[in-house]
Amino acid sequence: MTLDLDLYTSGQLQSQDAWLERYRHSVMQTFGTPQRVLVRGEGCYVWDADGNRYLDLLAGIAVNVLGHAHPFLSSAVSAQLATLGHVSNFFATPTQVALAERLLDLAGAPSGSAVFFSNSGTEANEAAFKLTRRTGRTGLVAAEGGFHGRTMGALALTHKPAYREPFEPLPGDVVHVPFGDPAALEAALTPATAAVVLEPVQGEAGVRPAPPGYLAEARRLTQAVGALLVLDEVQTGVGRTGSWFAFQQAELSPGGTGPDVVTLAKGLGGGIPIGATIAFGERNAQLLGAGQHGSTFGGNPVAAAASLATLHVIERDGLLENVAGVGRRLVDGVGALAHPGVASVRGAGLLLAVQLTQPVAPQVAARLLEAGFIVNPVAPDALRLAPPLVLTAEQADTFLEALPTALDLALAGAA
Ligand SMILES: *Cc1c(COP(=O)(O)O)cnc(C)c1O
């Protein structure tokens, strides 16, 4: 038995144009015009309402880590939903507890550490923001270019003026410092600083990895003033950069020299909404006390089952190695094109940006879409790739073959 979409289409198969017309009259206009209307997916491919197929190199913005319609994920979700779909946080479920333990284990968390579950990245960061207030200090330092979400607290940490300014006043005391500059960070820290909040790789800013040593230096500097180090791994976590968490590649380990808090979402549920805020060590794990934070859906057993299934398949299928191998192949392959439109490639694992020599990223992305490839023009002059972690070398090669023509066409249009 399946949901019959005919119920919503008056029995008629509808084209993308017809759906987009209905979208315009029913969905709030916060996202601009959608590029396509997608109706199904399988593995690394999705299909639109007109029957066209695309290789999905964005994965719902770093979310669908197992690709689309993964059988292990869908059966885990179905089985949990058919057993127990939701309880409130007046009750616990084995699924939720198992996921918390699994995350603490994968993160190498010391005893006393604990997880708070929510439904998105912005909520994971909102919880972290509230947690920092319980230190008795209010100062927060975040980075220029940083993106942490759209609720008021997460937005206060986010840097982009166009996102912030229409909604001021935002919660204080947040200052932003240039990303990757330890001296600027040191200058911003005071005895009133509660926490420093950083992404290991700035995703929305155009896939900008922290310079080597920066996170370790941020750890040293925060420790010196007694401030927390919060790492936003909403985009980089769950295998995206080739390790379970990006901080594990950054000369940081939990406990004494690791982060105090790590936030997760995006890939964590393999496509089912879930967020997590991990507080390392007993002191940090107890900052938010009984009644001080909550969520109706947080820890929902279906979302927790999706996450456990996702983590299981990443481990079972050796996907961390696949991320490293296919990521390297993409970096080398784009470099080997030696195309005049490409300046460089940066990123980690399967979170990459192709830096263009001219501001034609939207045009290149549009050409690639026409050719059957989904990428994201994350900046006017950069394309982001954040494909499923199951992307194969052969699939990556089809993109490498299509890229030069898309670049040629976009550059010819710009000339
Ligand atoms: C996407 C993202 C968020 C916000 O996550 P939502 O699930 O959209 O609320 C926060 N931080 C980072 C680093 C992100 O990439």
CSV table of C-alpha atoms and ligand atoms in Angstrom, one decimal:
chain,number,residue,atom,x,y,z
A,1,MET,CA,0.0,0.0,0.0
A,2,THR,CA,1.4,3.4,-0.9
A,3,LEU,CA,0.3,7.0,-0.8
A,4,ASP,CA,-1.5,7.7,-4.1
A,5,LEU,CA,-0.3,11.1,-5.3
A,6,ASP,CA,-3.2,11.0,-7.8
A,7,LEU,CA,-5.3,12.2,-4.8
A,8,TYR,CA,-3.4,15.5,-5.2
A,9,THR,CA,-3.3,15.6,-9.0
A,10,SER,CA,-6.9,15.1,-9.9
A,11,GLY,CA,-6.0,11.8,-11.4
A,12,GLN,CA,-3.7,13.5,-14.0
A,13,LEU,CA,0.0,13.1,-14.4
A,14,GLN,CA,1.3,16.6,-14.0
A,15,SER,CA,4.4,18.2,-15.6
A,16,GLN,CA,7.0,20.2,-13.7
A,17,ASP,CA,5.5,23.4,-15.0
A,18,ALA,CA,2.1,22.5,-13.6
A,19,TRP,CA,3.6,21.6,-10.2
A,20,LEU,CA,5.7,24.8,-10.1
A,21,GLU,CA,2.6,26.8,-10.8
A,22,ARG,CA,0.8,25.2,-7.9
A,23,TYR,CA,4.0,25.7,-5.7
A,24,ARG,CA,3.9,29.4,-6.5
A,25,HIS,CA,0.4,29.6,-5.1
A,26,SER,CA,0.8,27.5,-2.0
A,27,VAL,CA,4.3,27.5,-0.7
A,28,MET,CA,5.9,30.6,1.0
A,29,GLN,CA,8.4,32.3,-1.3
A,30,THR,CA,11.5,32.0,0.9
A,31,PHE,CA,13.6,29.9,-1.5
A,32,GLY,CA,13.1,31.5,-4.9
A,33,THR,CA,11.9,29.3,-7.8
A,34,PRO,CA,12.8,25.6,-7.4
A,35,GLN,CA,15.0,24.4,-10.2
A,36,ARG,CA,13.2,21.1,-10.8
A,37,VAL,CA,10.3,19.1,-9.3
A,38,LEU,CA,11.8,15.8,-8.2
A,39,VAL,CA,9.6,12.7,-7.9
A,40,ARG,CA,11.9,9.8,-7.0
A,41,GLY,CA,15.5,8.8,-6.3
A,42,GLU,CA,17.6,5.7,-6.2
A,43,GLY,CA,21.2,5.6,-5.1
A,44,CYS,CA,23.0,8.7,-6.4
A,45,TYR,CA,20.3,9.5,-9.0
A,46,VAL,CA,17.0,11.4,-8.8
A,47,TRP,CA,14.3,11.9,-11.5
A,48,ASP,CA,12.1,14.9,-12.2
A,49,ALA,CA,8.4,15.0,-12.9
A,50,ASP,CA,9.1,15.0,-16.7
A,51,GLY,CA,11.2,11.8,-16.4
A,52,ASN,CA,14.7,13.3,-16.6
A,53,ARG,CA,17.5,11.7,-14.6
A,54,TYR,CA,20.2,13.6,-12.6
A,55,LEU,CA,23.4,12.5,-10.8
A,56,ASP,CA,22.9,14.1,-7.4
A,57,LEU,CA,26.2,15.7,-6.4
A,58,LEU,CA,24.6,17.8,-3.7
A,59,ALA,CA,22.6,15.1,-1.8
A,60,GLY,CA,20.0,17.5,-0.4
A,61,ILE,CA,22.9,19.7,0.8
A,62,ALA,CA,25.1,17.1,2.4
A,63,VAL,CA,22.2,15.1,3.8
A,64,ASN,CA,21.5,12.0,1.8
A,65,VAL,CA,24.8,10.3,2.8
A,66,LEU,CA,23.5,6.8,1.7
A,67,GLY,CA,22.0,8.2,-1.5
A,68,HIS,CA,18.3,7.9,-2.2
A,69,ALA,CA,15.9,5.2,-1.2
A,70,HIS,CA,18.6,3.1,0.5
A,71,PRO,CA,17.0,-0.2,1.3
A,72,PHE,CA,18.6,-0.7,4.7
A,73,LEU,CA,17.6,2.9,5.8
A,74,SER,CA,14.0,2.6,4.5
A,75,SER,CA,13.5,-0.8,6.1
A,76,ALA,CA,14.9,0.5,9.5
A,77,VAL,CA,12.6,3.5,9.3
A,78,SER,CA,9.6,1.4,8.3
A,79,ALA,CA,10.2,-1.2,11.0
A,80,GLN,CA,10.6,1.4,13.7
A,81,LEU,CA,7.5,3.3,12.5
A,82,ALA,CA,5.5,0.1,12.5
A,83,THR,CA,6.6,-0.7,16.0
A,84,LEU,CA,6.7,2.7,17.8
A,85,GLY,CA,6.7,5.9,15.9
A,86,HIS,CA,6.8,8.6,18.5
A,87,VAL,CA,6.7,9.1,22.3
A,88,SER,CA,7.2,12.3,24.2
A,89,ASN,CA,10.3,13.0,26.2
A,90,PHE,CA,8.3,11.9,29.3
A,91,PHE,CA,9.4,8.5,28.1
A,92,ALA,CA,12.7,7.0,26.8
A,93,THR,CA,13.1,4.5,23.9
A,94,PRO,CA,15.9,2.0,23.4
A,95,THR,CA,16.5,3.4,19.9
A,96,GLN,CA,17.2,6.9,21.3
A,97,VAL,CA,19.6,5.5,24.0
A,98,ALA,CA,21.4,3.3,21.5
A,99,LEU,CA,22.0,6.3,19.2
A,100,ALA,CA,23.3,8.5,22.0
A,101,GLU,CA,25.7,5.8,23.0
A,102,ARG,CA,26.8,5.2,19.4
A,103,LEU,CA,27.5,8.9,18.8
A,104,LEU,CA,29.5,9.2,22.1
A,105,ASP,CA,31.5,6.1,21.1
A,106,LEU,CA,32.2,7.3,17.5
A,107,ALA,CA,33.3,10.7,18.9
A,108,GLY,CA,35.6,9.1,21.5
A,109,ALA,CA,33.7,11.0,24.2
A,110,PRO,CA,35.0,10.6,27.8
A,111,SER,CA,32.7,9.3,30.4
A,112,GLY,CA,30.1,11.8,31.7
A,113,SER,CA,29.5,13.1,28.1
A,114,ALA,CA,26.0,13.3,26.9
A,115,VAL,CA,23.8,14.1,23.8
A,116,PHE,CA,20.8,16.4,23.4
A,117,PHE,CA,18.6,15.5,20.4
A,118,SER,CA,16.7,17.9,18.2
A,119,ASN,CA,15.4,18.0,14.6
A,120,SER,CA,17.8,20.2,12.6
A,121,GLY,CA,21.2,22.0,12.5
A,122,THR,CA,19.8,25.3,13.7
A,123,GLU,CA,18.2,23.6,16.7
A,124,ALA,CA,21.4,21.7,17.5
A,125,ASN,CA,23.2,25.1,17.5
A,126,GLU,CA,20.4,26.8,19.5
A,127,ALA,CA,20.9,24.2,22.2
A,128,ALA,CA,24.6,24.8,22.1
A,129,PHE,CA,24.0,28.6,22.4
A,130,LYS,CA,21.8,28.1,25.5
A,131,LEU,CA,24.3,25.7,27.0
A,132,THR,CA,27.0,28.4,26.8
A,133,ARG,CA,24.8,30.8,28.7
A,134,ARG,CA,24.8,28.4,31.6
A,135,THR,CA,28.6,28.9,32.1
A,136,GLY,CA,27.7,32.2,33.8
A,137,ARG,CA,29.3,34.2,30.9
A,138,THR,CA,27.5,35.7,27.9
A,139,GLY,CA,30.3,36.5,25.4
A,140,LEU,CA,30.4,34.5,22.1
A,141,VAL,CA,32.9,34.6,19.4
A,142,ALA,CA,32.1,33.2,15.9
A,143,ALA,CA,33.7,33.6,12.5
A,144,GLU,CA,33.2,35.8,9.6
A,145,GLY,CA,31.7,33.6,6.8
A,146,GLY,CA,30.2,31.3,9.5
A,147,PHE,CA,26.8,29.8,9.0
A,148,HIS,CA,25.0,28.2,12.0
A,149,GLY,CA,21.3,28.4,11.0
A,150,ARG,CA,18.3,30.6,11.0
A,151,THR,CA,16.6,30.6,14.4
A,152,MET,CA,17.4,33.8,16.4
A,153,GLY,CA,20.2,32.4,18.4
A,154,ALA,CA,21.8,30.4,15.6
A,155,LEU,CA,21.3,33.5,13.4
A,156,ALA,CA,23.2,35.6,15.9
A,157,LEU,CA,26.1,33.3,15.4
A,158,THR,CA,25.7,33.4,11.6
A,159,HIS,CA,27.7,36.1,10.0
A,160,LYS,CA,26.1,37.0,6.6
A,161,PRO,CA,24.5,40.5,7.0
A,162,ALA,CA,21.7,39.7,4.5
A,163,TYR,CA,20.5,36.9,6.7
A,164,ARG,CA,20.9,38.9,10.0
A,165,GLU,CA,19.9,42.5,9.3
A,166,PRO,CA,16.2,42.1,8.6
A,167,PHE,CA,15.8,40.4,12.0
A,168,GLU,CA,17.8,42.5,14.4
A,169,PRO,CA,18.0,42.9,17.3
A,170,LEU,CA,19.4,39.4,17.7
A,171,PRO,CA,20.5,37.8,20.9
A,172,GLY,CA,23.9,39.1,22.1
A,173,ASP,CA,26.9,39.1,22.9
A,174,VAL,CA,28.3,37.8,19.6
A,175,VAL,CA,31.4,39.2,17.9
A,176,HIS,CA,32.7,37.9,14.6
A,177,VAL,CA,36.4,37.5,13.8
A,178,PRO,CA,38.2,36.7,10.5
A,179,PHE,CA,38.1,32.9,10.0
A,180,GLY,CA,41.5,31.1,10.3
A,181,ASP,CA,43.3,34.0,12.0
A,182,PRO,CA,44.5,32.9,15.5
A,183,ALA,CA,45.7,36.4,16.4
A,184,ALA,CA,42.3,37.9,15.7
A,185,LEU,CA,40.7,35.2,17.8
A,186,GLU,CA,43.1,35.8,20.6
A,187,ALA,CA,42.4,39.5,20.5
A,188,ALA,CA,38.6,38.9,20.8
A,189,LEU,CA,38.8,36.6,23.8
A,190,THR,CA,38.1,38.1,27.2
A,191,PRO,CA,37.3,36.7,30.7
A,192,ALA,CA,33.6,37.2,29.7
A,193,THR,CA,33.8,34.9,26.7
A,194,ALA,CA,31.6,31.9,27.2
A,195,ALA,CA,32.5,30.1,24.0
A,196,VAL,CA,34.0,30.2,20.5
A,197,VAL,CA,31.8,28.7,17.8
A,198,LEU,CA,33.5,27.5,14.6
A,199,GLU,CA,33.0,25.2,11.6
A,200,PRO,CA,35.9,22.9,10.8
A,201,VAL,CA,35.2,23.6,7.1
A,202,GLN,CA,33.0,26.6,6.5
A,203,GLY,CA,30.3,25.1,4.2
A,204,GLU,CA,28.0,27.9,3.2
A,205,ALA,CA,30.9,30.4,2.9
A,206,GLY,CA,32.1,28.4,0.0
A,207,VAL,CA,33.7,25.2,1.4
A,208,ARG,CA,36.6,26.9,3.2
A,209,PRO,CA,38.6,24.5,5.4
A,210,ALA,CA,40.2,25.9,8.6
A,211,PRO,CA,43.9,26.4,8.0
A,212,PRO,CA,46.1,23.6,9.5
A,213,GLY,CA,46.5,24.1,13.2
A,214,TYR,CA,43.8,26.7,13.6
A,215,LEU,CA,41.3,24.5,15.5
A,216,ALA,CA,44.1,23.3,17.9
A,217,GLU,CA,45.1,26.9,18.4
A,218,ALA,CA,41.4,27.8,19.1
A,219,ARG,CA,41.3,25.1,21.6
A,220,ARG,CA,44.5,26.3,23.3
A,221,LEU,CA,43.3,30.0,23.4
A,222,THR,CA,39.8,29.1,24.7
A,223,GLN,CA,41.3,27.0,27.4
A,224,ALA,CA,43.5,29.8,28.5
A,225,VAL,CA,40.5,32.1,29.2
A,226,GLY,CA,38.2,29.3,30.4
A,227,ALA,CA,35.9,29.5,27.4
A,228,LEU,CA,34.2,26.6,25.7
A,229,LEU,CA,35.1,25.5,22.1
A,230,VAL,CA,31.9,24.6,20.2
A,231,LEU,CA,32.4,23.0,16.8
A,232,ASP,CA,29.5,23.2,14.3
A,233,GLU,CA,29.8,19.9,12.4
A,234,VAL,CA,26.3,20.1,11.0
A,235,GLN,CA,27.8,19.9,7.5
A,236,THR,CA,31.2,18.2,8.1
A,237,GLY,CA,30.1,15.5,10.5
A,238,VAL,CA,29.0,11.9,9.9
A,239,GLY,CA,31.7,10.9,7.4
A,240,ARG,CA,31.5,13.8,5.1
A,241,THR,CA,35.2,14.7,5.3
A,242,GLY,CA,36.5,11.1,5.4
A,243,SER,CA,36.4,10.6,9.2
A,244,TRP,CA,33.4,10.3,11.4
A,245,PHE,CA,33.8,13.9,12.5
A,246,ALA,CA,36.1,16.5,11.0
A,247,PHE,CA,37.5,17.4,14.4
A,248,GLN,CA,39.1,14.0,14.5
A,249,GLN,CA,41.5,15.1,11.7
A,250,ALA,CA,42.4,18.4,13.4
A,251,GLU,CA,44.9,17.4,16.1
A,252,LEU,CA,42.0,17.5,18.5
A,253,SER,CA,40.7,14.7,20.7
A,254,PRO,CA,37.8,14.9,23.1
A,255,GLY,CA,38.4,15.6,26.7
A,256,GLY,CA,41.4,17.7,27.6
A,257,THR,CA,42.3,18.8,24.1
A,258,GLY,CA,39.1,18.2,22.2
A,259,PRO,CA,36.1,20.3,21.6
A,260,ASP,CA,33.6,20.9,24.5
A,261,VAL,CA,30.5,20.7,22.2
A,262,VAL,CA,30.0,19.3,18.8
A,263,THR,CA,26.7,19.9,16.8
A,264,LEU,CA,25.4,17.5,14.2
A,265,ALA,CA,22.4,17.3,11.8
A,266,LYS,CA,22.3,17.2,7.9
A,267,GLY,CA,23.8,13.7,7.2
A,268,LEU,CA,23.0,12.3,10.6
A,269,GLY,CA,19.6,10.8,9.7
A,270,GLY,CA,20.5,10.0,6.1
A,271,GLY,CA,17.6,12.2,5.0
A,272,ILE,CA,15.3,12.0,8.0
A,273,PRO,CA,15.4,15.2,10.1
A,274,ILE,CA,17.5,14.9,13.2
A,275,GLY,CA,19.9,17.1,15.1
A,276,ALA,CA,22.3,16.4,18.0
A,277,THR,CA,24.3,18.5,20.4
A,278,ILE,CA,27.1,16.5,22.0
A,279,ALA,CA,28.6,17.9,25.2
A,280,PHE,CA,31.9,16.4,26.1
A,281,GLY,CA,32.8,15.6,29.7
A,282,GLU,CA,30.7,15.7,32.8
A,283,ARG,CA,30.9,19.4,33.4
A,284,ASN,CA,29.7,20.4,29.9
A,285,ALA,CA,27.1,17.7,29.9
A,286,GLN,CA,25.5,19.1,33.0
A,287,LEU,CA,25.3,22.7,32.0
A,288,LEU,CA,21.8,22.4,30.7
A,289,GLY,CA,19.8,21.2,33.7
A,290,ALA,CA,16.4,19.7,34.1
A,291,GLY,CA,13.7,21.8,32.5
A,292,GLN,CA,16.2,24.2,30.9
A,293,HIS,CA,15.8,22.9,27.3
A,294,GLY,CA,13.4,20.6,25.5
A,295,SER,CA,11.9,19.4,22.2
A,296,THR,CA,8.7,17.5,21.4
A,297,PHE,CA,10.3,15.6,18.6
A,298,GLY,CA,13.9,15.5,19.7
A,299,GLY,CA,15.0,11.9,20.1
A,300,ASN,CA,12.0,10.6,18.1
A,301,PRO,CA,12.6,6.8,17.6
A,302,VAL,CA,12.0,6.9,13.9
A,303,ALA,CA,14.7,9.6,13.4
A,304,ALA,CA,16.9,7.7,15.8
A,305,ALA,CA,16.5,4.5,13.9
A,306,ALA,CA,17.3,6.3,10.7
A,307,SER,CA,20.5,7.6,12.2
A,308,LEU,CA,21.5,4.2,13.6
A,309,ALA,CA,20.9,2.6,10.2
A,310,THR,CA,22.9,5.4,8.5
A,311,LEU,CA,25.8,5.0,10.9
A,312,HIS,CA,25.7,1.2,10.5
A,313,VAL,CA,25.9,1.3,6.7
A,314,ILE,CA,28.7,3.8,6.7
A,315,GLU,CA,30.7,1.4,8.9
A,316,ARG,CA,29.6,-1.8,7.2
A,317,ASP,CA,30.3,-0.6,3.7
A,318,GLY,CA,33.6,1.1,4.4
A,319,LEU,CA,32.2,4.5,3.3
A,320,LEU,CA,34.8,6.5,5.1
A,321,GLU,CA,37.4,5.0,2.8
A,322,ASN,CA,35.1,5.6,-0.2
A,323,VAL,CA,34.8,9.2,0.8
A,324,ALA,CA,38.6,9.6,0.9
A,325,GLY,CA,39.1,7.7,-2.4
A,326,VAL,CA,36.4,9.2,-4.5
A,327,GLY,CA,37.1,12.7,-3.0
A,328,ARG,CA,40.7,12.4,-4.1
A,329,ARG,CA,39.6,11.2,-7.5
A,330,LEU,CA,37.4,14.3,-7.9
A,331,VAL,CA,40.1,16.7,-6.8
A,332,ASP,CA,42.7,15.1,-9.0
A,333,GLY,CA,40.3,14.8,-11.9
A,334,VAL,CA,39.2,18.4,-11.9
A,335,GLY,CA,42.9,19.4,-11.6
A,336,ALA,CA,43.8,17.2,-14.5
A,337,LEU,CA,41.2,18.9,-16.8
A,338,ALA,CA,43.5,22.0,-16.7
A,339,HIS,CA,40.5,24.0,-17.8
A,340,PRO,CA,41.0,27.8,-18.0
A,341,GLY,CA,37.7,28.3,-16.2
A,342,VAL,CA,39.0,26.4,-13.1
A,343,ALA,CA,41.3,28.1,-10.6
A,344,SER,CA,41.5,25.4,-8.0
A,345,VAL,CA,39.7,22.7,-6.0
A,346,ARG,CA,39.4,22.8,-2.2
A,347,GLY,CA,37.7,21.0,0.6
A,348,ALA,CA,37.9,17.7,2.4
A,349,GLY,CA,36.6,14.2,1.6
A,350,LEU,CA,33.4,14.6,-0.3
A,351,LEU,CA,32.8,18.3,0.7
A,352,LEU,CA,34.5,20.1,-2.2
A,353,ALA,CA,34.4,23.4,-4.0
A,354,VAL,CA,35.6,24.0,-7.5
A,355,GLN,CA,36.9,27.5,-7.6
A,356,LEU,CA,36.2,29.2,-10.9
A,357,THR,CA,38.3,31.9,-12.5
A,358,GLN,CA,35.1,34.0,-13.3
A,359,PRO,CA,31.8,34.6,-11.5
A,360,VAL,CA,29.8,32.2,-13.7
A,361,ALA,CA,29.0,29.5,-11.1
A,362,PRO,CA,25.2,29.8,-11.5
A,363,GLN,CA,25.5,29.5,-15.3
A,364,VAL,CA,27.8,26.5,-15.0
A,365,ALA,CA,25.4,24.8,-12.5
A,366,ALA,CA,22.5,25.5,-14.9
A,367,ARG,CA,24.4,23.9,-17.8
A,368,LEU,CA,25.3,20.9,-15.6
A,369,LEU,CA,21.7,20.5,-14.6
A,370,GLU,CA,20.7,20.5,-18.2
A,371,ALA,CA,23.3,17.8,-18.8
A,372,GLY,CA,21.9,15.7,-15.8
A,373,PHE,CA,24.2,16.7,-12.9
A,374,ILE,CA,23.1,18.5,-9.7
A,375,VAL,CA,25.8,20.8,-8.2
A,376,ASN,CA,25.4,23.9,-6.1
A,377,PRO,CA,26.8,27.4,-7.0
A,378,VAL,CA,27.7,28.1,-3.3
A,379,ALA,CA,29.4,31.4,-4.3
A,380,PRO,CA,29.2,33.4,-7.6
A,381,ASP,CA,32.6,31.9,-8.5
A,382,ALA,CA,32.5,28.5,-6.8
A,383,LEU,CA,30.6,25.2,-7.2
A,384,ARG,CA,30.0,23.0,-4.2
A,385,LEU,CA,30.0,19.2,-4.4
A,386,ALA,CA,28.6,17.3,-1.4
A,387,PRO,CA,27.4,14.0,-3.0
A,388,PRO,CA,26.2,10.9,-1.3
A,389,LEU,CA,29.1,9.1,0.5
A,390,VAL,CA,28.2,6.0,-1.7
A,391,LEU,CA,29.2,7.9,-4.9
A,392,THR,CA,31.3,5.5,-7.1
A,393,ALA,CA,34.5,6.3,-9.0
A,394,GLU,CA,32.6,5.7,-12.3
A,395,GLN,CA,29.8,8.1,-11.3
A,396,ALA,CA,32.4,10.7,-10.4
A,397,ASP,CA,34.1,10.2,-13.8
A,398,THR,CA,30.8,11.0,-15.6
A,399,PHE,CA,30.8,14.4,-13.9
A,400,LEU,CA,34.5,15.0,-14.8
A,401,GLU,CA,33.6,14.3,-18.4
A,402,ALA,CA,30.6,16.7,-18.4
A,403,LEU,CA,32.3,19.6,-16.6
A,404,PRO,CA,34.5,21.0,-19.4
A,405,THR,CA,31.5,21.5,-21.8
A,406,ALA,CA,29.4,23.1,-19.1
A,407,LEU,CA,32.3,25.5,-18.3
A,408,ASP,CA,32.9,26.2,-22.0
A,409,LEU,CA,29.2,27.1,-22.5
A,410,ALA,CA,29.0,29.2,-19.4
A,411,LEU,CA,32.2,31.1,-20.2
A,412,ALA,CA,31.1,31.6,-23.9
A,413,GLY,CA,27.8,33.1,-22.5
A,414,ALA,CA,29.7,35.4,-20.2
A,415,ALA,CA,32.1,36.6,-22.9
B,1,LIG,C1,23.1,23.6,7.3
B,1,LIG,C2,23.8,24.1,8.4
B,1,LIG,C3,23.2,24.6,9.6
B,1,LIG,C4,21.7,24.7,9.7
B,1,LIG,O1,21.1,23.4,9.6
B,1,LIG,P1,19.5,23.3,9.4
B,1,LIG,O2,19.2,21.9,9.5
B,1,LIG,O3,19.2,23.9,8.0
B,1,LIG,O4,18.8,24.1,10.4
B,1,LIG,C5,24.0,24.9,10.6
B,1,LIG,N1,25.3,24.9,10.6
B,1,LIG,C6,26.0,24.5,9.5
B,1,LIG,C7,27.5,24.4,9.5
B,1,LIG,C8,25.3,24.1,8.3
B,1,LIG,O5,25.9,23.7,7.2
